[in-house]
């Protein structure tokens, strides 16, 4: 190996993904082999109740840690503590790593050792899954600077809200991830409802620029049913509050604007329900057009236009839950002092 190539550990948290964890690990192993890069693979089973433990028991060359259900943050932290590599790649179990992604990353580490933090370029399997397509289309608006013309770039804390980021497929030095985990502090008491990725990445972006490129890519396979989509919308509303309520910037401004718009919508619905429905339909159609211009595919634009009212309802309810949880935690912590 090139002496500039760091050792690599991969941490994969998993909860009830019996149909995906095998595919995820197969793709990861294939990408590592193509890169000629030995990697340590650590899977943390976060209390799965399906056949995930059985699937993992059949794998070789993988370290499996098991714990009661504590949420993704605690699962990642357990894997991070076990990791021995200089770099740690965080990878979610529904993510399929592109064949040449690790080859590209290894070359970057060898040729540009100053580029130490990498956020993966995530493609979403959305053609036959409108629920995943909705989420993929929606984020093209705040992150249009990148999606309009994907290319190698980087961003720091000043542009943090304007670029794609997440711990779905993310690589950084182990000590940097450990520092972000140590500094992690949620607005909530229950860490399972916290925004683990945004808070961790914001801490990292204050110290190192985060790089992203379409060559370092993977494909995410999202939830594929209406029930799961509704639950995800509710959960995302809750984590959004934890991500941005205490962080000034465009994302927090959008949160306040959404709260105001939601309150106005509820008031209008009570007085003029037909008008409200008509405005909702027109707004959804307009949203589909906007995301298409920001880089979404036709399928993703159709998904946004069709599912926006359901998402807005679930997300809004999640935001209200998040505000209540944050207030409750703040009052409890103030009383405890």
Tab-separated table of C-alpha atoms in Angstrom:
chain	number	residue	atom	x	y	z
A	1	UNK	CA	0.000	0.000	0.000
A	2	UNK	CA	1.010	3.593	-0.591
A	3	UNK	CA	2.500	4.898	2.675
A	4	UNK	CA	0.081	7.827	2.479
A	5	UNK	CA	-2.909	5.460	2.512
A	6	UNK	CA	-4.401	5.360	6.028
A	7	UNK	CA	-5.823	2.215	7.566
A	8	UNK	CA	-9.609	2.076	7.348
A	9	UNK	CA	-12.382	0.822	9.620
A	10	UNK	CA	-16.033	0.763	8.540
A	11	UNK	CA	-18.812	1.051	11.133
A	12	UNK	CA	-22.284	-0.106	10.095
A	13	UNK	CA	-25.156	0.345	12.595
A	14	UNK	CA	-28.130	-1.876	11.832
A	15	UNK	CA	-31.637	-2.335	13.199
A	16	UNK	CA	-34.083	-4.790	11.612
A	17	UNK	CA	-32.555	-4.812	8.132
A	18	UNK	CA	-32.468	-8.539	7.354
A	19	UNK	CA	-33.096	-7.883	3.654
A	20	UNK	CA	-30.423	-5.201	3.239
A	21	UNK	CA	-27.466	-5.818	5.525
A	22	UNK	CA	-26.086	-8.652	3.379
A	23	UNK	CA	-26.277	-6.586	0.203
A	24	UNK	CA	-24.660	-3.648	1.959
A	25	UNK	CA	-21.721	-5.741	3.171
A	26	UNK	CA	-21.269	-7.480	-0.187
A	27	UNK	CA	-21.028	-4.145	-2.011
A	28	UNK	CA	-18.624	-2.791	0.610
A	29	UNK	CA	-16.368	-5.842	0.330
A	30	UNK	CA	-16.394	-5.590	-3.460
A	31	UNK	CA	-15.447	-1.907	-3.416
A	32	UNK	CA	-12.634	-2.551	-0.922
A	33	UNK	CA	-11.275	-5.405	-3.037
A	34	UNK	CA	-11.328	-3.255	-6.183
A	35	UNK	CA	-9.458	-0.532	-4.305
A	36	UNK	CA	-6.961	-3.126	-3.018
A	37	UNK	CA	-7.562	-1.622	0.408
A	38	UNK	CA	-7.922	-3.966	3.403
A	39	UNK	CA	-10.691	-2.629	5.634
A	40	UNK	CA	-11.892	-3.573	9.074
A	41	UNK	CA	-15.690	-4.013	9.068
A	42	UNK	CA	-17.627	-3.574	12.321
A	43	UNK	CA	-21.397	-4.091	12.364
A	44	UNK	CA	-23.331	-2.981	15.433
A	45	UNK	CA	-26.681	-4.719	15.813
A	46	UNK	CA	-28.838	-2.246	17.722
A	47	UNK	CA	-31.288	-4.732	19.218
A	48	UNK	CA	-32.753	-6.145	15.992
A	49	UNK	CA	-35.850	-8.318	16.433
A	50	UNK	CA	-35.983	-9.787	12.902
A	51	UNK	CA	-33.505	-12.169	11.226
A	52	UNK	CA	-30.687	-9.620	11.120
A	53	UNK	CA	-28.660	-11.428	13.845
A	54	UNK	CA	-28.941	-14.712	11.896
A	55	UNK	CA	-27.774	-13.048	8.684
A	56	UNK	CA	-24.802	-11.525	10.484
A	57	UNK	CA	-23.893	-14.836	12.114
A	58	UNK	CA	-23.316	-16.271	8.646
A	59	UNK	CA	-20.832	-13.555	7.636
A	60	UNK	CA	-17.083	-14.014	7.762
A	61	UNK	CA	-14.485	-11.286	8.032
A	62	UNK	CA	-16.905	-9.037	9.941
A	63	UNK	CA	-16.827	-8.065	13.617
A	64	UNK	CA	-20.367	-8.037	15.022
A	65	UNK	CA	-21.271	-6.133	18.179
A	66	UNK	CA	-24.730	-6.535	19.727
A	67	UNK	CA	-26.486	-4.177	22.104
A	68	UNK	CA	-30.018	-3.418	23.320
A	69	UNK	CA	-31.838	-0.846	21.189
A	70	UNK	CA	-30.244	2.513	22.037
A	71	UNK	CA	-30.507	4.308	18.710
A	72	UNK	CA	-28.140	4.956	15.825
A	73	UNK	CA	-25.889	7.385	17.693
A	74	UNK	CA	-25.049	4.919	20.468
A	75	UNK	CA	-24.597	2.114	17.923
A	76	UNK	CA	-22.108	4.194	15.977
A	77	UNK	CA	-20.296	5.197	19.130
A	78	UNK	CA	-19.934	1.534	20.118
A	79	UNK	CA	-18.501	0.726	16.705
A	80	UNK	CA	-16.195	3.724	16.819
A	81	UNK	CA	-14.777	2.587	20.161
A	82	UNK	CA	-13.984	-0.810	18.640
A	83	UNK	CA	-12.470	0.550	15.406
A	84	UNK	CA	-8.686	0.367	15.008
A	85	UNK	CA	-8.253	2.253	11.714
A	86	UNK	CA	-6.788	5.716	11.263
A	87	UNK	CA	-9.915	6.580	9.276
A	88	UNK	CA	-13.471	5.486	10.026
A	89	UNK	CA	-16.135	5.202	7.371
A	90	UNK	CA	-19.693	5.445	8.698
A	91	UNK	CA	-22.074	3.479	6.501
A	92	UNK	CA	-25.794	2.794	6.871
A	93	UNK	CA	-27.209	-0.649	6.199
A	94	UNK	CA	-29.460	0.416	3.291
A	95	UNK	CA	-26.553	1.975	1.418
A	96	UNK	CA	-24.879	0.186	-1.489
A	97	UNK	CA	-21.364	1.500	-2.085
A	98	UNK	CA	-20.467	2.177	-5.725
A	99	UNK	CA	-17.815	-0.135	-7.119
A	100	UNK	CA	-15.104	2.511	-7.564
A	101	UNK	CA	-15.894	4.725	-4.571
A	102	UNK	CA	-13.217	3.390	-2.243
A	103	UNK	CA	-10.714	3.343	-5.092
A	104	UNK	CA	-11.361	7.059	-5.587
A	105	UNK	CA	-11.136	7.753	-1.852
A	106	UNK	CA	-7.867	5.873	-1.496
A	107	UNK	CA	-6.385	7.859	-4.373
A	108	UNK	CA	-7.499	11.105	-2.765
A	109	UNK	CA	-5.848	10.198	0.523
A	110	UNK	CA	-2.633	9.284	-1.295
A	111	UNK	CA	-2.495	12.303	-3.623
A	112	UNK	CA	-4.181	14.939	-1.428
A	113	UNK	CA	-3.477	14.049	2.221
A	114	UNK	CA	-4.899	17.389	3.371
A	115	UNK	CA	-8.409	16.299	2.280
A	116	UNK	CA	-9.153	14.249	5.369
A	117	UNK	CA	-12.959	14.502	5.703
A	118	UNK	CA	-15.344	13.149	3.048
A	119	UNK	CA	-19.113	13.167	2.785
A	120	UNK	CA	-20.454	10.629	0.305
A	121	UNK	CA	-22.432	11.605	-2.772
A	122	UNK	CA	-25.719	9.777	-2.239
A	123	UNK	CA	-27.805	8.621	-5.170
A	124	UNK	CA	-31.310	7.540	-4.213
A	125	UNK	CA	-33.020	4.551	-5.820
A	126	UNK	CA	-36.178	6.479	-6.647
A	127	UNK	CA	-37.461	5.297	-10.028
A	128	UNK	CA	-39.774	2.675	-8.524
A	129	UNK	CA	-40.002	4.125	-5.040
A	130	UNK	CA	-41.836	7.468	-4.863
A	131	UNK	CA	-41.379	7.645	-1.080
A	132	UNK	CA	-37.596	7.608	-1.405
A	133	UNK	CA	-37.909	9.859	-4.442
A	134	UNK	CA	-39.764	12.456	-2.417
A	135	UNK	CA	-36.968	12.769	0.137
A	136	UNK	CA	-34.341	12.891	-2.611
A	137	UNK	CA	-36.219	15.573	-4.519
A	138	UNK	CA	-36.909	17.707	-1.484
A	139	UNK	CA	-33.266	18.214	-0.525
A	140	UNK	CA	-32.324	19.475	-3.983
A	141	UNK	CA	-33.766	22.861	-3.003
A	142	UNK	CA	-31.537	23.732	-0.013
A	143	UNK	CA	-28.585	21.891	-1.596
A	144	UNK	CA	-29.114	23.123	-5.160
A	145	UNK	CA	-25.639	24.674	-5.288
A	146	UNK	CA	-24.183	21.173	-5.426
A	147	UNK	CA	-26.937	19.152	-7.125
A	148	UNK	CA	-27.247	21.583	-10.030
A	149	UNK	CA	-23.670	20.732	-11.016
A	150	UNK	CA	-22.159	17.907	-8.920
A	151	UNK	CA	-18.363	18.064	-8.849
A	152	UNK	CA	-15.489	17.821	-6.418
A	153	UNK	CA	-15.873	20.593	-3.863
A	154	UNK	CA	-15.666	21.268	-0.153
A	155	UNK	CA	-17.469	23.323	2.462
A	156	UNK	CA	-16.910	24.587	5.976
A	157	UNK	CA	-19.148	25.805	8.755
A	158	UNK	CA	-20.051	29.030	6.900
A	159	UNK	CA	-21.715	27.088	4.050
A	160	UNK	CA	-22.834	24.161	6.190
A	161	UNK	CA	-26.568	24.458	5.482
A	162	UNK	CA	-26.047	24.755	1.719
A	163	UNK	CA	-24.376	21.415	0.922
A	164	UNK	CA	-25.355	17.750	1.236
A	165	UNK	CA	-24.198	16.128	4.415
A	166	UNK	CA	-25.019	13.161	6.603
A	167	UNK	CA	-23.500	10.164	8.323
A	168	UNK	CA	-25.133	7.733	5.898
A	169	UNK	CA	-21.800	7.479	4.027
A	170	UNK	CA	-19.166	9.593	5.725
A	171	UNK	CA	-15.425	9.222	6.325
A	172	UNK	CA	-13.164	11.089	8.748
A	173	UNK	CA	-10.169	10.486	11.021
A	174	UNK	CA	-11.123	8.402	14.014
A	175	UNK	CA	-10.031	11.027	16.516
A	176	UNK	CA	-12.183	13.658	14.804
A	177	UNK	CA	-15.268	11.432	14.973
A	178	UNK	CA	-14.508	10.603	18.588
A	179	UNK	CA	-14.276	14.296	19.379
A	180	UNK	CA	-17.606	15.003	17.693
A	181	UNK	CA	-19.245	12.155	19.595
A	182	UNK	CA	-17.792	13.392	22.870
A	183	UNK	CA	-19.045	16.925	22.198
A	184	UNK	CA	-22.483	15.699	21.118
A	185	UNK	CA	-25.298	17.227	23.150
A	186	UNK	CA	-28.936	16.898	22.129
A	187	UNK	CA	-31.770	19.249	23.019
A	188	UNK	CA	-33.662	16.103	24.035
A	189	UNK	CA	-33.294	13.670	26.899
A	190	UNK	CA	-33.840	10.616	24.675
A	191	UNK	CA	-30.845	10.286	22.333
A	192	UNK	CA	-32.826	7.927	20.073
A	193	UNK	CA	-34.818	10.963	18.904
A	194	UNK	CA	-31.795	13.220	18.530
A	195	UNK	CA	-30.235	14.499	15.331
A	196	UNK	CA	-27.012	12.577	15.672
A	197	UNK	CA	-25.602	13.325	12.231
A	198	UNK	CA	-26.151	17.089	11.870
A	199	UNK	CA	-24.818	17.923	15.315
A	200	UNK	CA	-21.732	15.742	14.843
A	201	UNK	CA	-21.007	17.092	11.382
A	202	UNK	CA	-21.450	20.699	12.432
A	203	UNK	CA	-18.760	20.173	15.074
A	204	UNK	CA	-16.455	18.644	12.461
A	205	UNK	CA	-17.115	21.428	9.925
A	206	UNK	CA	-15.975	23.976	12.497
A	207	UNK	CA	-12.553	22.299	12.438
A	208	UNK	CA	-12.067	20.775	8.985
A	209	UNK	CA	-13.521	21.325	5.535
A	210	UNK	CA	-15.798	18.540	4.363
A	211	UNK	CA	-15.193	17.289	0.825
A	212	UNK	CA	-17.757	15.783	-1.517
A	213	UNK	CA	-17.501	14.439	-5.060
A	214	UNK	CA	-19.745	12.346	-7.352
A	215	UNK	CA	-16.904	9.799	-7.636
A	216	UNK	CA	-17.211	8.981	-3.927
A	217	UNK	CA	-20.760	7.713	-4.203
A	218	UNK	CA	-23.260	5.165	-2.980
A	219	UNK	CA	-26.921	4.382	-3.579
A	220	UNK	CA	-29.473	4.641	-0.783
A	221	UNK	CA	-32.593	2.486	-0.781
A	222	UNK	CA	-35.284	4.301	1.187
A	223	UNK	CA	-38.475	3.160	2.866
A	224	UNK	CA	-40.964	1.742	0.425
A	225	UNK	CA	-44.447	1.966	1.930
A	226	UNK	CA	-46.908	4.716	2.823
A	227	UNK	CA	-46.870	3.752	6.482
A	228	UNK	CA	-43.095	3.894	6.679
A	229	UNK	CA	-43.038	7.187	4.792
A	230	UNK	CA	-45.471	8.747	7.261
A	231	UNK	CA	-43.425	7.502	10.215
A	232	UNK	CA	-40.222	8.813	8.646
A	233	UNK	CA	-41.801	12.228	8.023
A	234	UNK	CA	-42.812	12.448	11.681
A	235	UNK	CA	-39.354	11.385	12.855
A	236	UNK	CA	-37.608	13.833	10.516
A	237	UNK	CA	-39.672	16.696	11.882
A	238	UNK	CA	-38.491	15.820	15.382
A	239	UNK	CA	-34.823	15.510	14.421
A	240	UNK	CA	-34.965	18.735	12.397
A	241	UNK	CA	-35.755	20.685	15.557
A	242	UNK	CA	-32.789	19.110	17.323
A	243	UNK	CA	-30.568	19.835	14.319
A	244	UNK	CA	-31.296	23.500	13.787
A	245	UNK	CA	-33.292	25.151	16.592
A	246	UNK	CA	-30.124	26.268	18.382
A	247	UNK	CA	-28.110	26.967	15.207
A	248	UNK	CA	-28.676	30.311	13.415
A	249	UNK	CA	-28.733	30.104	9.640
A	250	UNK	CA	-30.928	29.310	6.616
A	251	UNK	CA	-32.124	25.989	8.019
A	252	UNK	CA	-33.388	27.544	11.244
A	253	UNK	CA	-35.018	30.364	9.295
A	254	UNK	CA	-36.785	27.718	7.207
A	255	UNK	CA	-37.990	26.036	10.408
A	256	UNK	CA	-39.549	29.247	11.707
A	257	UNK	CA	-41.051	30.015	8.299
A	258	UNK	CA	-42.580	26.546	8.149
A	259	UNK	CA	-44.082	26.970	11.595
A	260	UNK	CA	-45.644	30.273	10.580
A	261	UNK	CA	-46.943	28.842	7.318
A	262	UNK	CA	-48.373	25.825	9.106
A	263	UNK	CA	-50.185	27.970	11.655
A	264	UNK	CA	-51.606	30.135	8.867
A	265	UNK	CA	-52.676	27.025	6.976
A	266	UNK	CA	-54.536	25.605	9.961
A	267	UNK	CA	-56.341	28.908	10.474
A	268	UNK	CA	-57.298	29.143	6.807
A	269	UNK	CA	-58.444	25.511	6.754
A	270	UNK	CA	-60.888	26.214	9.579
A	271	UNK	CA	-62.367	29.223	7.790
A	272	UNK	CA	-62.074	28.290	4.101
A	273	UNK	CA	-61.451	24.560	3.674
A	274	UNK	CA	-62.042	24.490	-0.109
A	275	UNK	CA	-59.701	27.383	-0.684
A	276	UNK	CA	-57.074	25.745	1.528
A	277	UNK	CA	-57.272	22.478	-0.407
A	278	UNK	CA	-56.974	24.305	-3.728
A	279	UNK	CA	-53.957	26.250	-2.500
A	280	UNK	CA	-52.408	23.022	-1.227
A	281	UNK	CA	-52.790	21.331	-4.606
A	282	UNK	CA	-51.354	24.337	-6.426
A	283	UNK	CA	-48.481	24.597	-3.962
A	284	UNK	CA	-47.622	20.905	-4.341
A	285	UNK	CA	-47.559	21.208	-8.130
A	286	UNK	CA	-45.338	24.275	-7.878
A	287	UNK	CA	-43.003	22.441	-5.498
A	288	UNK	CA	-42.586	19.673	-8.046
A	289	UNK	CA	-41.556	22.213	-10.671
A	290	UNK	CA	-39.092	23.901	-8.314
A	291	UNK	CA	-37.284	20.722	-7.300
A	292	UNK	CA	-36.995	19.665	-10.952
A	293	UNK	CA	-35.241	22.951	-11.736
A	294	UNK	CA	-32.942	22.417	-8.758
A	295	UNK	CA	-31.666	19.082	-10.056
A	296	UNK	CA	-34.289	16.474	-9.129
A	297	UNK	CA	-35.224	13.786	-11.639
A	298	UNK	CA	-38.690	13.689	-13.223
A	299	UNK	CA	-39.671	10.806	-10.920
A	300	UNK	CA	-38.517	12.709	-7.852
A	301	UNK	CA	-40.391	15.851	-8.954
A	302	UNK	CA	-43.595	13.830	-9.389
A	303	UNK	CA	-43.120	12.308	-5.953
A	304	UNK	CA	-42.700	15.746	-4.362
A	305	UNK	CA	-45.831	17.053	-6.088
A	306	UNK	CA	-47.892	14.055	-5.010
A	307	UNK	CA	-46.685	13.463	-1.460
A	308	UNK	CA	-46.003	16.973	-0.163
A	309	UNK	CA	-49.300	17.371	1.762
A	310	UNK	CA	-48.770	14.072	3.614
A	311	UNK	CA	-45.150	14.907	4.362
A	312	UNK	CA	-46.021	18.404	5.578
A	313	UNK	CA	-48.594	16.997	7.984
A	314	UNK	CA	-46.251	14.370	9.426
A	315	UNK	CA	-43.236	16.645	9.493
A	316	UNK	CA	-45.211	19.425	11.172
A	317	UNK	CA	-46.442	17.059	13.854
A	318	UNK	CA	-42.849	15.918	14.387
A	319	UNK	CA	-41.674	19.512	14.715
A	320	UNK	CA	-44.272	20.152	17.406
A	321	UNK	CA	-43.157	17.020	19.232
A	322	UNK	CA	-39.547	18.217	18.976
A	323	UNK	CA	-40.382	21.620	20.430
A	324	UNK	CA	-42.196	19.976	23.333
A	325	UNK	CA	-39.302	17.577	23.970
A	326	UNK	CA	-36.755	20.401	23.855
A	327	UNK	CA	-38.777	22.538	26.260
A	328	UNK	CA	-39.331	19.622	28.613
A	329	UNK	CA	-35.607	18.774	28.670
A	330	UNK	CA	-34.643	22.393	29.209
A	331	UNK	CA	-37.012	22.747	32.149
A	332	UNK	CA	-35.827	19.481	33.690
A	333	UNK	CA	-32.166	20.424	33.321
A	334	UNK	CA	-32.822	23.870	34.768
A	335	UNK	CA	-34.567	22.339	37.767
A	336	UNK	CA	-31.703	19.877	38.293
A	337	UNK	CA	-29.110	22.679	38.661
